[in-house]
PDB file of C-alpha atoms in Angstrom:
ATOM      1  CA  MET A   1      -3.712  29.248  38.125  1.00  0.00           C
ATOM      2  CA  PRO A   2      -3.154  29.615  33.950  1.00  0.00           C
ATOM      3  CA  VAL A   3      -7.031  29.606  32.576  1.00  0.00           C
ATOM      4  CA  PHE A   4      -7.412  28.222  29.227  1.00  0.00           C
ATOM      5  CA  SER A   5      -9.584  28.933  26.500  1.00  0.00           C
ATOM      6  CA  VAL A   6     -10.406  25.286  25.278  1.00  0.00           C
ATOM      7  CA  PRO A   7     -12.420  25.563  22.093  1.00  0.00           C
ATOM      8  CA  THR A   8     -15.552  23.219  21.603  1.00  0.00           C
ATOM      9  CA  ARG A   9     -17.115  21.538  18.395  1.00  0.00           C
ATOM     10  CA  ARG A  10     -19.739  24.108  17.772  1.00  0.00           C
ATOM     11  CA  GLY A  11     -16.802  27.022  18.042  1.00  0.00           C
ATOM     12  CA  HIS A  12     -17.794  28.149  21.900  1.00  0.00           C
ATOM     13  CA  THR A  13     -14.902  28.147  24.385  1.00  0.00           C
ATOM     14  CA  ARG A  14     -15.057  26.807  28.156  1.00  0.00           C
ATOM     15  CA  ARG A  15     -12.477  28.084  30.408  1.00  0.00           C
ATOM     16  CA  ARG A  16     -10.569  25.354  31.886  1.00  0.00           C
ATOM     17  CA  ARG A  17      -8.485  25.258  34.644  1.00  0.00           C
ATOM     18  CA  LEU A  18      -5.126  23.807  34.567  1.00  0.00           C
ATOM     19  CA  ALA A  19      -2.962  22.438  37.930  1.00  0.00           C
ATOM     20  CA  PRO A  20       0.514  23.327  37.183  1.00  0.00           C
ATOM     21  CA  ILE A  21       3.155  20.505  37.565  1.00  0.00           C
ATOM     22  CA  SER A  22       4.809  22.159  40.049  1.00  0.00           C
ATOM     23  CA  GLU A  23       1.951  21.287  41.953  1.00  0.00           C
ATOM     24  CA  TRP A  24       2.198  17.789  42.082  1.00  0.00           C
ATOM     25  CA  ARG A  25       5.784  16.971  40.508  1.00  0.00           C
ATOM     26  CA  HIS A  26       6.728  16.634  44.718  1.00  0.00           C
ATOM     27  CA  LEU A  27       4.951  13.815  44.937  1.00  0.00           C
ATOM     28  CA  LEU A  28       6.503  11.867  42.351  1.00  0.00           C
ATOM     29  CA  VAL A  29      10.177  13.299  41.918  1.00  0.00           C
ATOM     30  CA  PRO A  30      12.185  15.343  43.991  1.00  0.00           C
ATOM     31  CA  THR A  31      13.133  18.663  42.638  1.00  0.00           C
ATOM     32  CA  LYS A  32      16.610  18.723  44.275  1.00  0.00           C
ATOM     33  CA  ARG A  33      19.795  17.798  41.865  1.00  0.00           C
ATOM     34  CA  LEU A  34      21.110  14.100  42.185  1.00  0.00           C
ATOM     35  CA  GLU A  35      24.058  13.147  43.972  1.00  0.00           C
ATOM     36  CA  VAL A  36      24.190   9.527  45.278  1.00  0.00           C
ATOM     37  CA  SER A  37      27.295   7.024  44.755  1.00  0.00           C
ATOM     38  CA  CYS A  38      27.771   5.036  42.061  1.00  0.00           C
ATOM     39  CA  PRO A  39      25.593   1.894  42.636  1.00  0.00           C
ATOM     40  CA  ARG A  40      27.549  -1.894  42.528  1.00  0.00           C
ATOM     41  CA  GLY A  41      27.647  -3.609  39.210  1.00  0.00           C
ATOM     42  CA  LEU A  42      27.100  -0.146  37.429  1.00  0.00           C
ATOM     43  CA  HIS A  43      29.937   0.935  35.105  1.00  0.00           C
ATOM     44  CA  ARG A  44      31.224   4.517  35.997  1.00  0.00           C
ATOM     45  CA  ALA A  45      30.781   5.834  32.807  1.00  0.00           C
ATOM     46  CA  THR A  46      27.110   4.991  32.625  1.00  0.00           C
ATOM     47  CA  TYR A  47      26.531   5.987  36.305  1.00  0.00           C
ATOM     48  CA  LYS A  48      27.707   9.518  35.265  1.00  0.00           C
ATOM     49  CA  ARG A  49      26.022   9.764  32.047  1.00  0.00           C
ATOM     50  CA  LEU A  50      22.920   8.915  33.903  1.00  0.00           C
ATOM     51  CA  VAL A  51      23.357  11.330  36.530  1.00  0.00           C
ATOM     52  CA  ASN A  52      24.294  14.124  33.938  1.00  0.00           C
ATOM     53  CA  GLU A  53      21.324  13.280  32.108  1.00  0.00           C
ATOM     54  CA  TYR A  54      19.359  13.581  35.309  1.00  0.00           C
ATOM     55  CA  ASN A  55      19.757  16.937  35.955  1.00  0.00           C
ATOM     56  CA  ARG A  56      19.156  17.410  32.221  1.00  0.00           C
ATOM     57  CA  VAL A  57      15.700  16.280  32.474  1.00  0.00           C
ATOM     58  CA  LEU A  58      15.069  18.128  35.884  1.00  0.00           C
ATOM     59  CA  ASP A  59      16.003  21.384  34.221  1.00  0.00           C
ATOM     60  CA  GLU A  60      13.940  20.852  31.519  1.00  0.00           C
ATOM     61  CA  LEU A  61      11.186  20.280  33.602  1.00  0.00           C
ATOM     62  CA  ALA A  62      11.846  23.144  35.593  1.00  0.00           C
ATOM     63  CA  ALA A  63      11.729  25.411  32.750  1.00  0.00           C
ATOM     64  CA  LEU A  64       8.785  24.030  30.932  1.00  0.00           C
ATOM     65  CA  PRO A  65       6.417  26.221  32.820  1.00  0.00           C
ATOM     66  CA  ARG A  66       8.116  29.275  31.558  1.00  0.00           C
ATOM     67  CA  ARG A  67       7.598  27.832  27.206  1.00  0.00           C
ATOM     68  CA  ARG A  68       4.471  28.362  25.613  1.00  0.00           C
ATOM     69  CA  LEU A  69       2.529  25.205  24.538  1.00  0.00           C
ATOM     70  CA  TRP A  70      -0.695  24.013  23.796  1.00  0.00           C
ATOM     71  CA  PRO A  71      -2.584  22.480  27.147  1.00  0.00           C
ATOM     72  CA  ARG A  72      -1.866  19.177  25.715  1.00  0.00           C
ATOM     73  CA  MET A  73       1.427  19.393  24.582  1.00  0.00           C
ATOM     74  CA  ARG A  74       2.416  20.567  27.994  1.00  0.00           C
ATOM     75  CA  LYS A  75       0.943  17.529  29.787  1.00  0.00           C
ATOM     76  CA  ALA A  76       2.560  15.134  27.237  1.00  0.00           C
ATOM     77  CA  TYR A  77       6.292  16.948  27.222  1.00  0.00           C
ATOM     78  CA  GLU A  78       5.330  16.775  31.528  1.00  0.00           C
ATOM     79  CA  HIS A  79       5.011  13.281  31.519  1.00  0.00           C
ATOM     80  CA  GLN A  80       7.522  12.216  29.173  1.00  0.00           C
ATOM     81  CA  PHE A  81      10.576  13.869  31.536  1.00  0.00           C
ATOM     82  CA  LEU A  82       8.775  12.302  34.651  1.00  0.00           C
ATOM     83  CA  ASN A  83       8.655   9.040  32.504  1.00  0.00           C
ATOM     84  CA  ARG A  84      12.353   9.422  31.721  1.00  0.00           C
ATOM     85  CA  ILE A  85      13.382  10.640  35.694  1.00  0.00           C
ATOM     86  CA  VAL A  86      11.794   7.393  37.168  1.00  0.00           C
ATOM     87  CA  ARG A  87      13.313   5.158  34.641  1.00  0.00           C
ATOM     88  CA  ILE A  88      17.130   6.514  35.425  1.00  0.00           C
ATOM     89  CA  ARG A  89      15.906   6.375  39.237  1.00  0.00           C
ATOM     90  CA  ARG A  90      15.107   2.905  38.343  1.00  0.00           C
ATOM     91  CA  ARG A  91      18.650   2.051  36.941  1.00  0.00           C
ATOM     92  CA  LEU A  92      20.320   3.707  39.653  1.00  0.00           C
ATOM     93  CA  GLY A  93      18.458   2.044  42.332  1.00  0.00           C
ATOM     94  CA  LEU A  94      16.859   4.951  43.787  1.00  0.00           C
ATOM     95  CA  PRO A  95      12.836   4.005  45.264  1.00  0.00           C
ATOM     96  CA  THR A  96      10.569   5.273  42.437  1.00  0.00           C
ATOM     97  CA  PRO A  97       6.806   5.879  42.999  1.00  0.00           C
ATOM     98  CA  LYS A  98       4.488   2.956  42.866  1.00  0.00           C
ATOM     99  CA  PRO A  99       1.007   2.756  41.642  1.00  0.00           C
ATOM    100  CA  ARG A 100      -1.968   2.440  44.082  1.00  0.00           C
ATOM    101  CA  ALA A 101      -2.763  -0.891  44.983  1.00  0.00           C
ATOM    102  CA  ARG A 102      -5.701  -2.875  43.522  1.00  0.00           C
ATOM    103  CA  ALA A 103      -7.011  -6.541  43.276  1.00  0.00           C
ATOM    104  CA  ARG A 104      -6.456  -5.974  39.445  1.00  0.00           C
ATOM    105  CA  TYR A 105      -4.522  -4.058  36.692  1.00  0.00           C
ATOM    106  CA  ARG A 106      -5.085  -3.539  33.027  1.00  0.00           C
ATOM    107  CA  THR A 107      -2.256  -3.890  30.631  1.00  0.00           C
ATOM    108  CA  GLY A 108      -0.627  -0.607  31.169  1.00  0.00           C
ATOM    109  CA  GLU A 109      -0.781  -0.446  35.067  1.00  0.00           C
ATOM    110  CA  ALA A 110       0.473  -3.838  34.999  1.00  0.00           C
ATOM    111  CA  ALA A 111       3.804  -2.790  33.117  1.00  0.00           C
ATOM    112  CA  LEU A 112       4.331  -0.076  35.733  1.00  0.00           C
ATOM    113  CA  PHE A 113       3.946  -2.529  38.350  1.00  0.00           C
ATOM    114  CA  LEU A 114       6.503  -4.563  36.969  1.00  0.00           C
ATOM    115  CA  GLY A 115       8.701  -1.804  35.537  1.00  0.00           C
ATOM    116  CA  VAL A 116       8.545  -2.527  31.946  1.00  0.00           C
ATOM    117  CA  SER A 117       7.176  -2.069  28.799  1.00  0.00           C
ATOM    118  CA  THR A 118       3.690  -2.878  27.899  1.00  0.00           C
ATOM    119  CA  LYS A 119       4.541  -4.830  24.782  1.00  0.00           C
ATOM    120  CA  SER A 120       6.556  -6.750  27.129  1.00  0.00           C
ATOM    121  CA  VAL A 121       3.654  -7.741  29.156  1.00  0.00           C
ATOM    122  CA  LEU A 122       1.829  -8.522  26.019  1.00  0.00           C
ATOM    123  CA  ARG A 123       4.656 -10.799  24.551  1.00  0.00           C
ATOM    124  CA  TRP A 124       4.716 -12.596  28.047  1.00  0.00           C
ATOM    125  CA  THR A 125       0.943 -12.999  27.748  1.00  0.00           C
ATOM    126  CA  ALA A 126       0.814 -14.534  24.449  1.00  0.00           C
ATOM    127  CA  SER A 127       3.704 -17.046  25.743  1.00  0.00           C
ATOM    128  CA  GLY A 128       2.291 -18.113  28.693  1.00  0.00           C
ATOM    129  CA  PHE A 129       4.072 -16.506  31.573  1.00  0.00           C
ATOM    130  CA  LEU A 130       2.280 -14.028  32.487  1.00  0.00           C
ATOM    131  CA  ARG A 131      -1.196 -15.259  32.847  1.00  0.00           C
ATOM    132  CA  CYS A 132      -4.300 -12.474  32.620  1.00  0.00           C
ATOM    133  CA  GLU A 133      -8.440 -12.445  33.010  1.00  0.00           C
ATOM    134  CA  ARG A 134     -10.349 -11.581  30.064  1.00  0.00           C
ATOM    135  CA  ALA A 135     -13.134  -9.170  30.255  1.00  0.00           C
ATOM    136  CA  GLY A 136     -16.447  -7.634  28.202  1.00  0.00           C
ATOM    137  CA  GLY A 137     -18.292  -9.479  25.478  1.00  0.00           C
ATOM    138  CA  TRP A 138     -16.347  -9.999  23.183  1.00  0.00           C
ATOM    139  CA  ALA A 139     -12.870 -10.359  25.647  1.00  0.00           C
ATOM    140  CA  ALA A 140     -11.009  -7.283  24.379  1.00  0.00           C
ATOM    141  CA  HIS A 141      -9.554  -6.137  27.529  1.00  0.00           C
ATOM    142  CA  ARG A 142      -6.842  -7.868  29.861  1.00  0.00           C
ATOM    143  CA  TYR A 143      -6.866  -7.582  33.603  1.00  0.00           C
ATOM    144  CA  TYR A 144      -4.006  -8.874  35.586  1.00  0.00           C
ATOM    145  CA  THR A 145      -4.401  -9.866  39.466  1.00  0.00           C
ATOM    146  CA  VAL A 146      -1.834  -8.902  41.995  1.00  0.00           C
ATOM    147  CA  GLU A 147      -0.893 -12.136  42.636  1.00  0.00           C
ATOM    148  CA  GLU A 148       0.174 -12.836  39.536  1.00  0.00           C
ATOM    149  CA  LEU A 149       2.185  -9.635  39.019  1.00  0.00           C
ATOM    150  CA  ARG A 150       3.930 -10.714  41.998  1.00  0.00           C
ATOM    151  CA  ARG A 151       5.072 -14.278  40.871  1.00  0.00           C
ATOM    152  CA  VAL A 152       6.267 -12.541  37.852  1.00  0.00           C
ATOM    153  CA  GLN A 153       7.496  -9.771  40.263  1.00  0.00           C
ATOM    154  CA  ARG A 154       9.586 -12.367  42.452  1.00  0.00           C
ATOM    155  CA  ILE A 155      10.766 -14.119  38.993  1.00  0.00           C
ATOM    156  CA  LEU A 156      11.932 -11.176  37.376  1.00  0.00           C
ATOM    157  CA  LYS A 157      13.890 -10.426  40.666  1.00  0.00           C
ATOM    158  CA  THR A 158      15.992 -13.591  40.978  1.00  0.00           C
TER     159      THR A 158
END
């Protein structure tokens, strides 16, 4: 387990233990190369491009621990690669990780639940297609109920 020195504001350093991606990557995405048949409705060239990109990103993710990077950059790359893998798996119709079940979701979590971008969620909220609850004194935070997200998910699937 690598230990990194992290500078603090006063010039002192503290030691922080970072969990490598190998400890939790198997929970999100399998590490073996993708070998599935082309789903119906997907062009053969698009399928080949997605499979090649999936395998390339998996190789880059496996090579990430050998690269010399700052811890924050390593984490950013890990998340970037994992998000790309999840998007490719979703496009190929393969199972993807689900967020934990909750009563209310914030905007980013609601976007993950629906499989769209946060901008889409905010745009749908502004247009009235997706309803949210506001919390706080000045109502800056948006919260989406599970029932509302499931309603929109049913509409999106049809």
